[in-house]
Coordinates of C-alpha atoms in Angstrom, one line a residue:
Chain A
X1 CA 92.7 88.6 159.4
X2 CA 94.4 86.4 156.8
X3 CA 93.1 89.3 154.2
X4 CA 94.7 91.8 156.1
X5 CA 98.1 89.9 156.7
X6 CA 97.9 89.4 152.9
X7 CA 97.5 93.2 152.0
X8 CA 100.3 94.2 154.5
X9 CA 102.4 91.7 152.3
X10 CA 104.1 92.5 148.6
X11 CA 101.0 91.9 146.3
X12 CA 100.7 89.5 143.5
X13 CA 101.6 91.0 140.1
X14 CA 97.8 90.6 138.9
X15 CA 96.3 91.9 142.0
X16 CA 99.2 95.3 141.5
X17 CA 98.3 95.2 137.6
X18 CA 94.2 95.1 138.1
X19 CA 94.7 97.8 140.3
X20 CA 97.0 100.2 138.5
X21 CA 94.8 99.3 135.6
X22 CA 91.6 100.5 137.2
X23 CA 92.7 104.3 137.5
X24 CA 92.0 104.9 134.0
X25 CA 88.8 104.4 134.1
X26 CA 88.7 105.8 138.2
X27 CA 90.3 108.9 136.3
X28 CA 87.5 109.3 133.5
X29 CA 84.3 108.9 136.1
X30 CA 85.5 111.1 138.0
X31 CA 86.0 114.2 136.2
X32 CA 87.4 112.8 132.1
X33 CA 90.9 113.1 133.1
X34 CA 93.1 111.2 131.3
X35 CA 95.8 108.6 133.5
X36 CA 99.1 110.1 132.9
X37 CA 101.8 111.5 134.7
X38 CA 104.7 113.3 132.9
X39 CA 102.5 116.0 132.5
X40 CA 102.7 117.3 136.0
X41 CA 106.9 118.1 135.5
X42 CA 105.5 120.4 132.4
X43 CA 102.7 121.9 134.9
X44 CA 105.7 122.6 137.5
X45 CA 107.9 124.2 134.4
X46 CA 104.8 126.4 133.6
X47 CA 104.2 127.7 137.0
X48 CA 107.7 128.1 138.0
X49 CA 109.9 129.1 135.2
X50 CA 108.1 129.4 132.3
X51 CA 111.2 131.7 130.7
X52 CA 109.0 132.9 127.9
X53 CA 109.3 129.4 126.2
X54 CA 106.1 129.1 124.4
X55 CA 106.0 125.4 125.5
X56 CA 105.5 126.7 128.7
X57 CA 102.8 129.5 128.1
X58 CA 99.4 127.9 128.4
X59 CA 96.6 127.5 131.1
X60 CA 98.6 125.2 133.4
X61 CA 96.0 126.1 136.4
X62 CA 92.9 124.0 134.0
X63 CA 95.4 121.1 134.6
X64 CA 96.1 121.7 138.5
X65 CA 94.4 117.9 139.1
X66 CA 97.5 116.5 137.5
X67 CA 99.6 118.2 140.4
X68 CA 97.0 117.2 143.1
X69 CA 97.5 113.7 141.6
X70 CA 100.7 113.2 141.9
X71 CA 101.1 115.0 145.3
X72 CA 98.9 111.9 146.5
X73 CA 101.2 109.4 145.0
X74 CA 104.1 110.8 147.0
X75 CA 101.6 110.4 150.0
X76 CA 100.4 107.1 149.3
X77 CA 103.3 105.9 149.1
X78 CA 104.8 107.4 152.2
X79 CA 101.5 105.4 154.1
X80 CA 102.4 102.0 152.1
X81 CA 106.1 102.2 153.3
X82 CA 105.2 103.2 156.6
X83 CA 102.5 101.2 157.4
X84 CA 102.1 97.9 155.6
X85 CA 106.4 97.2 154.6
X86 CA 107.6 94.3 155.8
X87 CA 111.2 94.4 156.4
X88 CA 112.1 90.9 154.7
X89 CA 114.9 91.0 151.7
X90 CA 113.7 91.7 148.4
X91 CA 113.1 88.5 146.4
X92 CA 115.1 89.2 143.8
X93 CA 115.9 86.6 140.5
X94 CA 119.2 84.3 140.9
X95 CA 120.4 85.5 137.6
X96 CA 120.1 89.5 138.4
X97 CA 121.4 88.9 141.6
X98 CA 124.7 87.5 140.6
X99 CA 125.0 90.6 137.9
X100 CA 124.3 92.9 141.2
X101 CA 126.8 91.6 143.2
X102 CA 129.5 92.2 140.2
X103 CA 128.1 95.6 140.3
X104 CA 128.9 95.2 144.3
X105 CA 125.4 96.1 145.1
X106 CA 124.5 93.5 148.3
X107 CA 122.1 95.3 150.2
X108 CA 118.6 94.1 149.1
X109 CA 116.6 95.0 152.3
X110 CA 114.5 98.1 150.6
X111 CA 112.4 98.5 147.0
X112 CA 115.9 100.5 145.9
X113 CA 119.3 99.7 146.6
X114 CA 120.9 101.3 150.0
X115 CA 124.1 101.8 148.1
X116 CA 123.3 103.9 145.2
X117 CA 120.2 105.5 146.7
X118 CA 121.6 107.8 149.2
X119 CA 122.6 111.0 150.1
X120 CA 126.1 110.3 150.4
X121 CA 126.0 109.7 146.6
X122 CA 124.7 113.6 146.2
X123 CA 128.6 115.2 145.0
X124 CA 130.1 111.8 143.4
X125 CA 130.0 110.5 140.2
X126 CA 127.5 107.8 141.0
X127 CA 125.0 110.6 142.2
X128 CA 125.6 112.3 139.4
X129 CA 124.7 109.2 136.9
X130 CA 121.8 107.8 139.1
X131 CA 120.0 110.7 140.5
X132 CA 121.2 113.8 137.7
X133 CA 121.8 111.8 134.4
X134 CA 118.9 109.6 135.0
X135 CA 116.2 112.0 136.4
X136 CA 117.3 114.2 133.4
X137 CA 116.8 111.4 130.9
X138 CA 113.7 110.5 132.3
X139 CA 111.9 114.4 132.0
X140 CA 113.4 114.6 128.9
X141 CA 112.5 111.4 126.9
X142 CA 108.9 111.4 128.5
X143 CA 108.5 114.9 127.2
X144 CA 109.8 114.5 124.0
X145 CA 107.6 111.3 123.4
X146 CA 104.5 113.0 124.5
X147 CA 104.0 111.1 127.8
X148 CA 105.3 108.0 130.0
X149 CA 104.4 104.9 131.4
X150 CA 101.1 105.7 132.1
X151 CA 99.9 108.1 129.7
X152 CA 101.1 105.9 126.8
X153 CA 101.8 102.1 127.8
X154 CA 98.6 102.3 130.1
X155 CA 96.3 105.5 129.2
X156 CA 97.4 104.8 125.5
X157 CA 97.2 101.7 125.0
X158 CA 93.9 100.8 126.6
X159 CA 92.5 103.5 124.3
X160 CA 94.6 101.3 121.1
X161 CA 96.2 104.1 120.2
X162 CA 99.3 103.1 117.6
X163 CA 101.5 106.0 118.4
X164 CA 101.3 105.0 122.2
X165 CA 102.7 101.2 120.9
X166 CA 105.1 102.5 119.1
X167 CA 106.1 104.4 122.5
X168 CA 106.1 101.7 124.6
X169 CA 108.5 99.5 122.3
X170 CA 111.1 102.4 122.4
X171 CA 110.5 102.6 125.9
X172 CA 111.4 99.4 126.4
X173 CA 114.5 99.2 123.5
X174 CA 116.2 102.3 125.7
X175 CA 115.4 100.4 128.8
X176 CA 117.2 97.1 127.1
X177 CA 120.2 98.7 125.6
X178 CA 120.5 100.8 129.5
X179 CA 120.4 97.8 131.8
X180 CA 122.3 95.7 129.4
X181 CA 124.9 97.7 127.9
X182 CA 124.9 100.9 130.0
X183 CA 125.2 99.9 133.1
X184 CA 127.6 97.3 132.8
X185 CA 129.8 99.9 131.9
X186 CA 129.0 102.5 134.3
X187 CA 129.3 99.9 137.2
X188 CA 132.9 98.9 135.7
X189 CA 133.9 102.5 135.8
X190 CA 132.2 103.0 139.0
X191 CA 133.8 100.3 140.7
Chain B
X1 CA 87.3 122.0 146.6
X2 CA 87.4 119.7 143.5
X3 CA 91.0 118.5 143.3
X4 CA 90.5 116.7 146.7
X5 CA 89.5 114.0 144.9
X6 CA 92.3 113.5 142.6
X7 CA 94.7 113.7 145.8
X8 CA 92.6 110.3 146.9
X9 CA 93.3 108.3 143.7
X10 CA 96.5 109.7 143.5
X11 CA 97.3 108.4 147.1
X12 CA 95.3 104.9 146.2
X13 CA 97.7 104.9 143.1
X14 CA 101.2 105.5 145.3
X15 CA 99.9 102.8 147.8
X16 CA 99.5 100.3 145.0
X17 CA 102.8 101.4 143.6
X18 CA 104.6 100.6 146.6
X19 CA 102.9 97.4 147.6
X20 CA 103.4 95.9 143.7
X21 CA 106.7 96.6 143.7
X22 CA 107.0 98.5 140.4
X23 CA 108.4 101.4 141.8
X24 CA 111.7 99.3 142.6
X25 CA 115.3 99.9 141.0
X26 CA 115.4 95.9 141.4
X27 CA 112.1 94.8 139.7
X28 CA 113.1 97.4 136.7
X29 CA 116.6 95.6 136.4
X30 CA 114.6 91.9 136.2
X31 CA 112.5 93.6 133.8
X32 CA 114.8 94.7 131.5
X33 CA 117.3 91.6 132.0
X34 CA 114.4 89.2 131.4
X35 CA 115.1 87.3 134.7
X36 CA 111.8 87.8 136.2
X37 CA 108.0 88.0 134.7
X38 CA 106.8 90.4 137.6
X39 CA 106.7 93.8 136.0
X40 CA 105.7 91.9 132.3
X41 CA 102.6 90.8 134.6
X42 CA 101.6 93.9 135.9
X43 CA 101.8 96.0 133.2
X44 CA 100.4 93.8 131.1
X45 CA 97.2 93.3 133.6
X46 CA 96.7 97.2 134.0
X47 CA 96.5 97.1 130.4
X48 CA 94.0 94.2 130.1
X49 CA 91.9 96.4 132.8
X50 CA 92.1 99.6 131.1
X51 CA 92.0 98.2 127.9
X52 CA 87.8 96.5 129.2
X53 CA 87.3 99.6 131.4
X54 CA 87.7 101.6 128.1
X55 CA 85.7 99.6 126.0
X56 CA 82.9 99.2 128.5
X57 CA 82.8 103.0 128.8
X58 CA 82.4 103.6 124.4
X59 CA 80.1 100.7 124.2
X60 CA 77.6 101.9 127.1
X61 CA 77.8 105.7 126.7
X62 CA 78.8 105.6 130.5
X63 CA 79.2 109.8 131.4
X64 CA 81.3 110.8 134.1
X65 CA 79.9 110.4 137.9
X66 CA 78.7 114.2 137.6
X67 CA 77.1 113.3 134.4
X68 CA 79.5 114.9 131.5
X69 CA 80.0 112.7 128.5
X70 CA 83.3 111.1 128.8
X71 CA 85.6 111.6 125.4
X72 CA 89.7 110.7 125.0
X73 CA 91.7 112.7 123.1
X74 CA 93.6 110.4 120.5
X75 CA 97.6 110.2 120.6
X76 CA 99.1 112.2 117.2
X77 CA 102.3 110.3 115.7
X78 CA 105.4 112.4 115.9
X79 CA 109.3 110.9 115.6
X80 CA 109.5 112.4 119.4
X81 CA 107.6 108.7 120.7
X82 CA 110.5 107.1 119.0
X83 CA 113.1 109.3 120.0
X84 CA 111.4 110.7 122.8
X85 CA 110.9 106.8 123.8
X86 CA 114.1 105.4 123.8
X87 CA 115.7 108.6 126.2
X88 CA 113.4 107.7 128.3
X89 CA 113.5 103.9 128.5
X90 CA 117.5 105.0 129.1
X91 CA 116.7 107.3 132.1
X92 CA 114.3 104.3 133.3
X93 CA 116.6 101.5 133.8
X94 CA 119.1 104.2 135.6
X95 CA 116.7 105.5 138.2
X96 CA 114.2 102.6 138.3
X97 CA 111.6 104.7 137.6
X98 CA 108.9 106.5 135.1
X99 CA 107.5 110.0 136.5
X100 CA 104.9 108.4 138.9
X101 CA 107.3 106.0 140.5
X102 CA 109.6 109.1 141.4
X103 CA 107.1 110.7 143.7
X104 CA 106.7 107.4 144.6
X105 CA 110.4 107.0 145.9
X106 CA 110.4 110.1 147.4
X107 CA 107.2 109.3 149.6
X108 CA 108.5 105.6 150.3
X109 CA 111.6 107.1 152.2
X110 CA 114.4 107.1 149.8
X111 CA 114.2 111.1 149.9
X112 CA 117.6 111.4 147.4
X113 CA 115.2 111.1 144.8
X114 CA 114.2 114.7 145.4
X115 CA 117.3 115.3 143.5
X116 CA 116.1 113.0 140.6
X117 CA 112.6 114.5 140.5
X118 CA 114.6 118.3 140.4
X119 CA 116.9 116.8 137.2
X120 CA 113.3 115.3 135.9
X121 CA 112.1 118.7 135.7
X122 CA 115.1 120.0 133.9
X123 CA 114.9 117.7 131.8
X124 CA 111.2 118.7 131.0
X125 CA 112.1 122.8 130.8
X126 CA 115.0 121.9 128.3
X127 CA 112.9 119.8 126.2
X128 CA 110.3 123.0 126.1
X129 CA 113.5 125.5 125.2
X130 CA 114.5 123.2 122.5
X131 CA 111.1 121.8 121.5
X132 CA 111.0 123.8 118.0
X133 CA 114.9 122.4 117.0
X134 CA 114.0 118.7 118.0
X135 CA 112.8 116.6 114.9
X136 CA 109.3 115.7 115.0

């Protein structure tokens, strides 16, 4: 009972880590697929509009587990929200919170912030920063670099491979100078 | 059919997302403010795991569960990972999310992010028109 109160709560960083950690090899057992996730946006570019960009032109149906993959994210995480969430604030550090509340962002009741993630937002300039500029940023950079999160900070890096290190830092340089230098601005205009 | 299965870790994978909090706007913002040692943690663990899962898997010559020999393709260095890397770690600290993460919005109710997921995949097809222009 206490177990089950426990799950139903926010998990521990190490208990969320060990188990993010344990899809690679989850993946590889089951069929040698390699943790990673970008790939499925290239997968939907193939099937959908592959234009005639040679990019685009290759066997995307050998890769159709990628799509299955991350159609059960969507789903898992639609069960986790429904099922287990409490409906506490978000904990959220003293110091980010002050720079939040200069941002006038006060609602900390869900994972993502009420006030930029909505679809009021959709025609204003915030929507088109956070949902347009961002997404585009995102399916762009993790393209470019050859995967994401997973397939290089995680997938990559669990295998030692260099290039994926040298992946991860700039992930995390772009992520620094965005929440640091970025944002204050945007928020300054936005406000 | 064979891609049931990967719909079952991909669902155990969105549940974990959700209940270790990485898929949120405000962990990502204590990440990349250094208020906050959460996300540092879990990354960093999933690493450790993979990092032993992996080794444990060359050492013993352990073959897949329907007995193929399991073999990972090494990462080739291109200039994209660097600037590749650093448009994405922009786009990151905007939405609060890597490409898992934004199904994982979606599913967790904050449906907007259908619209992000849409630009995502833009983002993707432009990289493929421009792919032969882009230094490498």
């Amino acid at each position: 009972m206490i177990l089950l109160q426990a799950m139903l709560q926010p998990w521990h960083w190490a208990i969320g880590g060990f188990l993010i950690g344990l899809t690679v090899p989850l993946l590889l057992l089951l069929g040698n697929k390699p943790f990673g996730i970008s790939s499925s946006l290239r997968h939907i570019c193939a099937a959908c509009f592959p234009a005639d960009i040679s990019f685009f032109k290759y066997d995307w149906k050998a890769q159709k587990w990628n799509l299955f993959f991350a159609g059960g994210i969507l789903i898992g995480a639609f069960i986790a929200a429904h099922w287990t969430q409490g409906n506490g604030e978000m904990e959220i550090a003293a110091a980010t919170k002050e720079r939040l509340q200069n941002y006038q962002i006060h609602n900390y009741q869900g994972l993502l912030p009420q006030e930029l993630f909505n679809w009021n937002n959709l025609f204003t300039l915030k929507g088109l920063i956070f949902f347009v500029v961002g997404g585009f940023l995102v399916g762009f950079g993790t393209r470019y670099a050859g995967g994401c999160t997973s397939g290089h900070s995680i997938m990559g890096l669990s295998n030692l491979q260099w290039p994926s290190l040298v992946a991860t830092i700039c992930f995390m340089v772009g992520g620094f100078i965005s929440a640091n230098v970025i944002l204050p601005w945007v928020f300054s205009i936005l406000n | 059919m064979k891609n049931i299965k990967y719909l079952l870790v991909g669902i155990y994978f969105g549940i974990v997302l959700v209940k270790s909090q990485v898929i949120s706007w405000f962990r990502i913002q204590e990440m990349f403010q250094l208020t906050s040692f959460h996300m540092y943690g879990v990354i960093g663990t999933a690493v450790i795991t993979g990092m032993i899962s992996v080794q444990l898997i060359r050492r013993f010559g352990i073959k897949t569960f329907a007995g193929e020999p399991i073999s990972i393709a090494p990462k080739q260095f291109d200039k994209g990972q660097i600037f590749g890397g650093i448009i994405f770690g922009l786009g990151w600290a905007i939405t609060g999310a890597c490409p898992g993460p934004l199904f994982a919005q979606i599913g967790s109710g904050f449906t907007v992010v259908v619209i992000t997921l849409l630009s995502a995949i833009a983002g993707t097809w432009v990289y493929g028109l421009l792919e032969k222009k882009l230094p490498h």
